[in-house]
Amino acid sequence: MSTDLLRFGVAMESELLERFDALLARRGYSTRSEALRDLVRAALADDAPVGGATVAATLTLVYDHHVRELTERLNAMQHDLGAFVVSTLHVHMTHEHCLEVIVLRGPADVLKTASDRLLATKGVLQGKLVVAPMPSAPAVTHSHVPASTHRYLRKRQSK
Ligand code: NI
């Protein structure tokens, strides 16, 4: 691998750059280049192959629902995942911002690809996928019958 340093231009909103510089100062970086290299390395590590093993995961998204058709697009992408979406929590943060936490369970590579697409959608401001490998213990196969049902069954049986 070549160790030659290549220069490239980066365009970014001034407000975002100011916040980036403040972050670098807090973390003790002396140059933007050094910080960017670390961010790229971290992104590459996050992107390492994950395989198709079943995992549980949460995907957190913060987005601006005023961006045209964004809510519909995010919703359609979640429908494409079918039963891999276990549950979704939606919080209206401000007038324009929504926080969504999507609980997923399925093949790691499928969830990762879908999450990358959701996170890269225009209007999604922030987010992160947290993957939890399934413990090696056998899967739980019994069903949880609600307590009220137990009472109902007992009553029926005692008649
Ligand atoms: Ni909302």
Short mmCIF file of C-alpha atoms in Angstrom, two decimals, residues 18-144:
data_model
loop_
_atom_site.label_atom_id
_atom_site.label_comp_id
_atom_site.label_asym_id
_atom_site.label_seq_id
_atom_site.Cartn_x
_atom_site.Cartn_y
_atom_site.Cartn_z
CA GLU A 18 -17.03 25.29 12.97
CA ARG A 19 -18.48 22.44 15.00
CA PHE A 20 -15.91 20.04 13.52
CA ASP A 21 -13.07 22.40 14.53
CA ALA A 22 -14.48 22.67 18.06
CA LEU A 23 -14.59 18.85 18.26
CA LEU A 24 -10.94 18.64 17.09
CA ALA A 25 -9.90 21.17 19.73
CA ARG A 26 -11.66 19.19 22.47
CA ARG A 27 -10.06 15.95 21.31
CA GLY A 28 -6.61 17.48 20.96
CA TYR A 29 -6.12 17.17 17.19
CA SER A 30 -3.55 19.57 15.75
CA THR A 31 -4.81 19.36 12.14
CA ARG A 32 -8.06 18.65 10.30
CA SER A 33 -6.22 16.12 8.11
CA GLU A 34 -5.20 14.03 11.10
CA ALA A 35 -8.78 14.03 12.43
CA LEU A 36 -10.24 13.18 9.01
CA ARG A 37 -7.83 10.25 8.64
CA ASP A 38 -9.00 8.86 12.00
CA LEU A 39 -12.66 9.34 11.03
CA VAL A 40 -12.05 7.50 7.74
CA ARG A 41 -10.27 4.65 9.55
CA ALA A 42 -13.19 4.35 12.01
CA ALA A 43 -15.71 4.31 9.14
CA LEU A 44 -13.70 1.59 7.37
CA ALA A 45 -13.57 -0.48 10.58
CA ASP A 46 -17.36 -0.10 10.98
CA ASP A 47 -17.74 -1.26 7.39
CA ALA A 48 -15.81 -4.52 7.89
CA PRO A 49 -17.57 -7.60 6.45
CA VAL A 50 -20.23 -8.89 8.87
CA GLY A 51 -21.50 -12.09 7.22
CA GLY A 52 -25.01 -13.47 7.35
CA ALA A 53 -25.22 -14.58 10.98
CA THR A 54 -28.44 -13.61 12.78
CA VAL A 55 -28.03 -10.59 15.01
CA ALA A 56 -30.23 -8.21 16.96
CA ALA A 57 -29.65 -4.53 16.26
CA THR A 58 -30.97 -1.05 16.83
CA LEU A 59 -30.85 1.66 14.21
CA THR A 60 -31.27 5.21 15.47
CA LEU A 61 -32.18 7.91 12.97
CA VAL A 62 -32.61 11.64 13.41
CA TYR A 63 -34.21 13.25 10.38
CA ASP A 64 -35.94 16.33 9.09
CA HIS A 65 -39.43 15.26 8.10
CA HIS A 66 -39.91 18.49 6.10
CA VAL A 67 -37.55 17.11 3.43
CA ARG A 68 -39.82 16.14 0.53
CA GLU A 69 -41.05 12.54 0.59
CA LEU A 70 -38.44 11.55 3.21
CA THR A 71 -40.93 10.02 5.66
CA GLU A 72 -42.50 7.98 2.82
CA ARG A 73 -39.08 6.84 1.59
CA LEU A 74 -37.89 5.76 5.07
CA ASN A 75 -41.18 3.98 5.63
CA ALA A 76 -40.96 2.13 2.28
CA MET A 77 -37.39 1.00 3.07
CA GLN A 78 -38.57 -0.39 6.41
CA HIS A 79 -41.43 -2.25 4.71
CA ASP A 80 -38.87 -3.83 2.36
CA LEU A 81 -37.23 -5.33 5.47
CA GLY A 82 -40.46 -7.10 6.39
CA ALA A 83 -40.23 -9.21 9.53
CA PHE A 84 -36.63 -8.12 10.16
CA VAL A 85 -38.14 -4.98 11.71
CA VAL A 86 -39.20 -6.02 15.22
CA SER A 87 -40.39 -2.65 16.47
CA THR A 88 -40.11 1.07 15.77
CA LEU A 89 -40.20 3.95 18.23
CA HIS A 90 -40.91 7.40 16.83
CA VAL A 91 -40.44 10.63 18.80
CA HIS A 92 -41.33 14.08 17.43
CA MET A 93 -38.27 15.95 18.74
CA THR A 94 -39.04 19.44 17.47
CA HIS A 95 -41.38 20.93 14.88
CA GLU A 96 -39.20 19.55 12.08
CA HIS A 97 -37.02 16.85 13.63
CA CYS A 98 -37.98 13.23 14.26
CA LEU A 99 -36.07 10.61 16.22
CA GLU A 100 -36.67 7.02 15.23
CA VAL A 101 -35.28 3.90 16.89
CA ILE A 102 -35.77 0.76 14.83
CA VAL A 103 -35.23 -2.61 16.51
CA LEU A 104 -34.07 -5.21 14.01
CA ARG A 105 -33.41 -8.91 14.04
CA GLY A 106 -32.04 -10.80 11.05
CA PRO A 107 -28.94 -11.55 8.95
CA ALA A 108 -26.19 -9.07 9.83
CA ASP A 109 -25.26 -8.32 6.21
CA VAL A 110 -28.88 -7.60 5.20
CA LEU A 111 -29.43 -5.31 8.21
CA LYS A 112 -26.12 -3.50 7.58
CA THR A 113 -26.88 -2.85 3.90
CA ALA A 114 -30.39 -1.61 4.70
CA SER A 115 -29.12 0.60 7.54
CA ASP A 116 -26.45 2.12 5.32
CA ARG A 117 -29.15 3.03 2.79
CA LEU A 118 -31.39 4.53 5.47
CA LEU A 119 -28.52 6.55 6.97
CA ALA A 120 -27.42 7.81 3.54
CA THR A 121 -30.90 9.06 2.63
CA LYS A 122 -31.03 12.82 2.07
CA GLY A 123 -32.59 14.50 5.09
CA VAL A 124 -31.28 11.96 7.61
CA LEU A 125 -29.07 14.13 9.80
CA GLN A 126 -27.62 11.65 12.22
CA GLY A 127 -27.81 8.02 13.12
CA LYS A 128 -26.09 4.83 14.07
CA LEU A 129 -26.53 1.08 13.82
CA VAL A 130 -25.62 -0.87 16.94
CA VAL A 131 -25.30 -4.60 16.32
CA ALA A 132 -25.59 -7.21 19.08
CA PRO A 133 -24.51 -10.73 18.07
CA MET A 134 -26.96 -13.37 19.26
CA PRO A 135 -25.72 -15.27 22.32
CA SER A 136 -24.67 -18.84 21.49
CA ALA A 137 -27.29 -20.32 23.89
CA PRO A 138 -30.25 -22.07 22.19
CA ALA A 139 -32.99 -19.72 21.04
CA VAL A 140 -35.97 -19.21 23.33
CA THR A 141 -38.85 -21.20 21.83
CA HIS A 142 -41.60 -20.97 24.46
CA SER A 143 -44.26 -18.32 24.06
CA HIS A 144 -45.01 -15.75 26.70
#
